[in-house]
mmCIF file of C-alpha atoms in Angstrom:
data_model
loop_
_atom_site.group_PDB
_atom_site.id
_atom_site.type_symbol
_atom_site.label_atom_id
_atom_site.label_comp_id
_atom_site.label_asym_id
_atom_site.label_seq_id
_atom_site.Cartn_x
_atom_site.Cartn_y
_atom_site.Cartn_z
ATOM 1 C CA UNK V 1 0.000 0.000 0.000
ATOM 2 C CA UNK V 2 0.793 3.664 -0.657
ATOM 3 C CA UNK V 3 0.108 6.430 1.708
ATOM 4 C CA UNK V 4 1.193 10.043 0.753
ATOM 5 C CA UNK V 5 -1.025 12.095 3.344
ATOM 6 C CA UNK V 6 -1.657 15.658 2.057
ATOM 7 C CA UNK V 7 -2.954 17.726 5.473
ATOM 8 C CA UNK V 8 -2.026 21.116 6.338
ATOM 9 C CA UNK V 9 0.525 22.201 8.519
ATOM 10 C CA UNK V 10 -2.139 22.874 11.216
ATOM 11 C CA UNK V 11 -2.572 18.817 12.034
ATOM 12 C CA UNK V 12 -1.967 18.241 15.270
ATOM 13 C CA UNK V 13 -2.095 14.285 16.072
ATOM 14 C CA UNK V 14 -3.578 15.075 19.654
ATOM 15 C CA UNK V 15 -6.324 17.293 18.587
ATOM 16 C CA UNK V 16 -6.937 16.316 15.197
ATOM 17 C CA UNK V 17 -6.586 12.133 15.926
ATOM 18 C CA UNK V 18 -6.013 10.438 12.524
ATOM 19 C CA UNK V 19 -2.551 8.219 13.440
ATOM 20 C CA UNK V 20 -2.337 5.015 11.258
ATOM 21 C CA UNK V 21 -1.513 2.460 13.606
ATOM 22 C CA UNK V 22 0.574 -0.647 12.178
ATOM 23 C CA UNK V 23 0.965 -4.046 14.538
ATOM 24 C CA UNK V 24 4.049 -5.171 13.769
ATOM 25 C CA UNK V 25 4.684 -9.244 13.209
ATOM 26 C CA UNK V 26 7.746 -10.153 15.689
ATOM 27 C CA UNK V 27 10.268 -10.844 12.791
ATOM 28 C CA UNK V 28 9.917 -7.548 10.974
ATOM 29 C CA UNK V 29 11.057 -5.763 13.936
ATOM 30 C CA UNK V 30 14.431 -7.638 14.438
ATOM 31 C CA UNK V 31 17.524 -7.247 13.484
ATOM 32 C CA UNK V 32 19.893 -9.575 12.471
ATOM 33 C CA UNK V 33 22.177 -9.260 15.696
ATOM 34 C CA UNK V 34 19.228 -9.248 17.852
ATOM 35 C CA UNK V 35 17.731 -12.430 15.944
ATOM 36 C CA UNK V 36 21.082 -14.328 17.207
ATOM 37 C CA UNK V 37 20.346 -13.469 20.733
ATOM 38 C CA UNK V 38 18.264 -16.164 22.689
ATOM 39 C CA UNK V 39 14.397 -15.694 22.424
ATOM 40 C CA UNK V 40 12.363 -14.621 25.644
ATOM 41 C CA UNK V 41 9.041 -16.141 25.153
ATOM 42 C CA UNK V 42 6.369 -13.784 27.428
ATOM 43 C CA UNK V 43 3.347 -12.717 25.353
ATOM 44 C CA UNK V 44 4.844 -9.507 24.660
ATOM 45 C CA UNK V 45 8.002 -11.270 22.767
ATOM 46 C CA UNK V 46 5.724 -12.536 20.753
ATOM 47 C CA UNK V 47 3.144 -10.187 19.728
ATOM 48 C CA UNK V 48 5.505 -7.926 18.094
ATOM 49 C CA UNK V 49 5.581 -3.925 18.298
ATOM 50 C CA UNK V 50 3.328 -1.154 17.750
ATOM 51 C CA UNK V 51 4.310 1.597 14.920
ATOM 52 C CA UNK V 52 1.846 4.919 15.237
ATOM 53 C CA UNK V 53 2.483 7.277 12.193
ATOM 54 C CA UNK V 54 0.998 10.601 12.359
ATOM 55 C CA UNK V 55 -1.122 12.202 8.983
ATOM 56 C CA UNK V 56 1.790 14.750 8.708
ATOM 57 C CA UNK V 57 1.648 16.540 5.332
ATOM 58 C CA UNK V 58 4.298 15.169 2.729
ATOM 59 C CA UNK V 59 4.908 11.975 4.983
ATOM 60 C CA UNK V 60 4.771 9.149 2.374
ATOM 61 C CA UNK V 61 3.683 5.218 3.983
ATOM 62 C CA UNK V 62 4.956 2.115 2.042
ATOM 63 C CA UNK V 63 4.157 -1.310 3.303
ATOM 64 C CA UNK V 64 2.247 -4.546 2.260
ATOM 65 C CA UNK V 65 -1.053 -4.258 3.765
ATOM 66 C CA UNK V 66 -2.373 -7.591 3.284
ATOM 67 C CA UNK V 67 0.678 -8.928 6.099
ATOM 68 C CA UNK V 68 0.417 -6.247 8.550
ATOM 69 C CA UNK V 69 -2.290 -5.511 10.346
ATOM 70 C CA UNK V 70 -3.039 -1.893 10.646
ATOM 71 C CA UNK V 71 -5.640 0.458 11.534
ATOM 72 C CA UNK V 72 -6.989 4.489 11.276
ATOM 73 C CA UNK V 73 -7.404 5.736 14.842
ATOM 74 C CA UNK V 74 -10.098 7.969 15.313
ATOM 75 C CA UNK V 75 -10.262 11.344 13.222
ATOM 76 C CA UNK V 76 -11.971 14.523 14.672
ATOM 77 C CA UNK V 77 -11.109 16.986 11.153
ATOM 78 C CA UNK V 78 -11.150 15.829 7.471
ATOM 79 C CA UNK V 79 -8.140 13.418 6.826
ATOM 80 C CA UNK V 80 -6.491 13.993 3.035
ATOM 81 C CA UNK V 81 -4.156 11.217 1.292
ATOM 82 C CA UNK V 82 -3.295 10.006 -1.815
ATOM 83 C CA UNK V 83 -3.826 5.684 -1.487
ATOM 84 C CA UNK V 84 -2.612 3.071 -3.608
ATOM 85 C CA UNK V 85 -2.695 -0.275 -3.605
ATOM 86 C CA UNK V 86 0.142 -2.702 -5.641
ATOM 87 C CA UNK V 87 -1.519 -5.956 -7.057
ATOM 88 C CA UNK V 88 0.306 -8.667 -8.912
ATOM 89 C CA UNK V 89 -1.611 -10.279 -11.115
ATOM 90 C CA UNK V 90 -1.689 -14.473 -10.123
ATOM 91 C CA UNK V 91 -1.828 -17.076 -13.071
#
């Protein structure tokens, strides 16, 4: 998916709300150093991290939607992006 959000300079993320929220899967987050360390196994090892991007003007968002899972917090003002979505085409 492509995000290229197009809001003012007035946004503000407490106010105005709007933050794309992505849920990071476990091995995304790692690097390769920390992937050679031994594994703690609690829930929140597991689970992964949480990456909030605020609907700044000019800030562009490229990831593969359909493996992470995401969401649009709530928005309190009109929200303006360009979105795009890359599709392969299967046999």
């Amino acid at each position: 998916s492509l995000l290229l959000y197009l809001n003012d300079d007035t946004w503000d993320v407490k106010r105005d709300g709007g933050v794309l929220r992505a849920y990071l899967p476990r091995q995304q987050q790692q690097s390769k150093t920390a992937k050679k360390r031994k594994r703690q196994t609690d829930g929140d090892e597991e689970r992964g991290s949480i990456q909030n991007i605020a609907p700044t003007g000019g800030t562009l968002v490229l990831f593969d939607s359909a493996s992470v899972e995401h969401e649009v917090l709530p928005t309190h003002r009109e929200r303006w992006a360009v979105v795009g979505w890359f599709l392969l085409e299967e046999d």
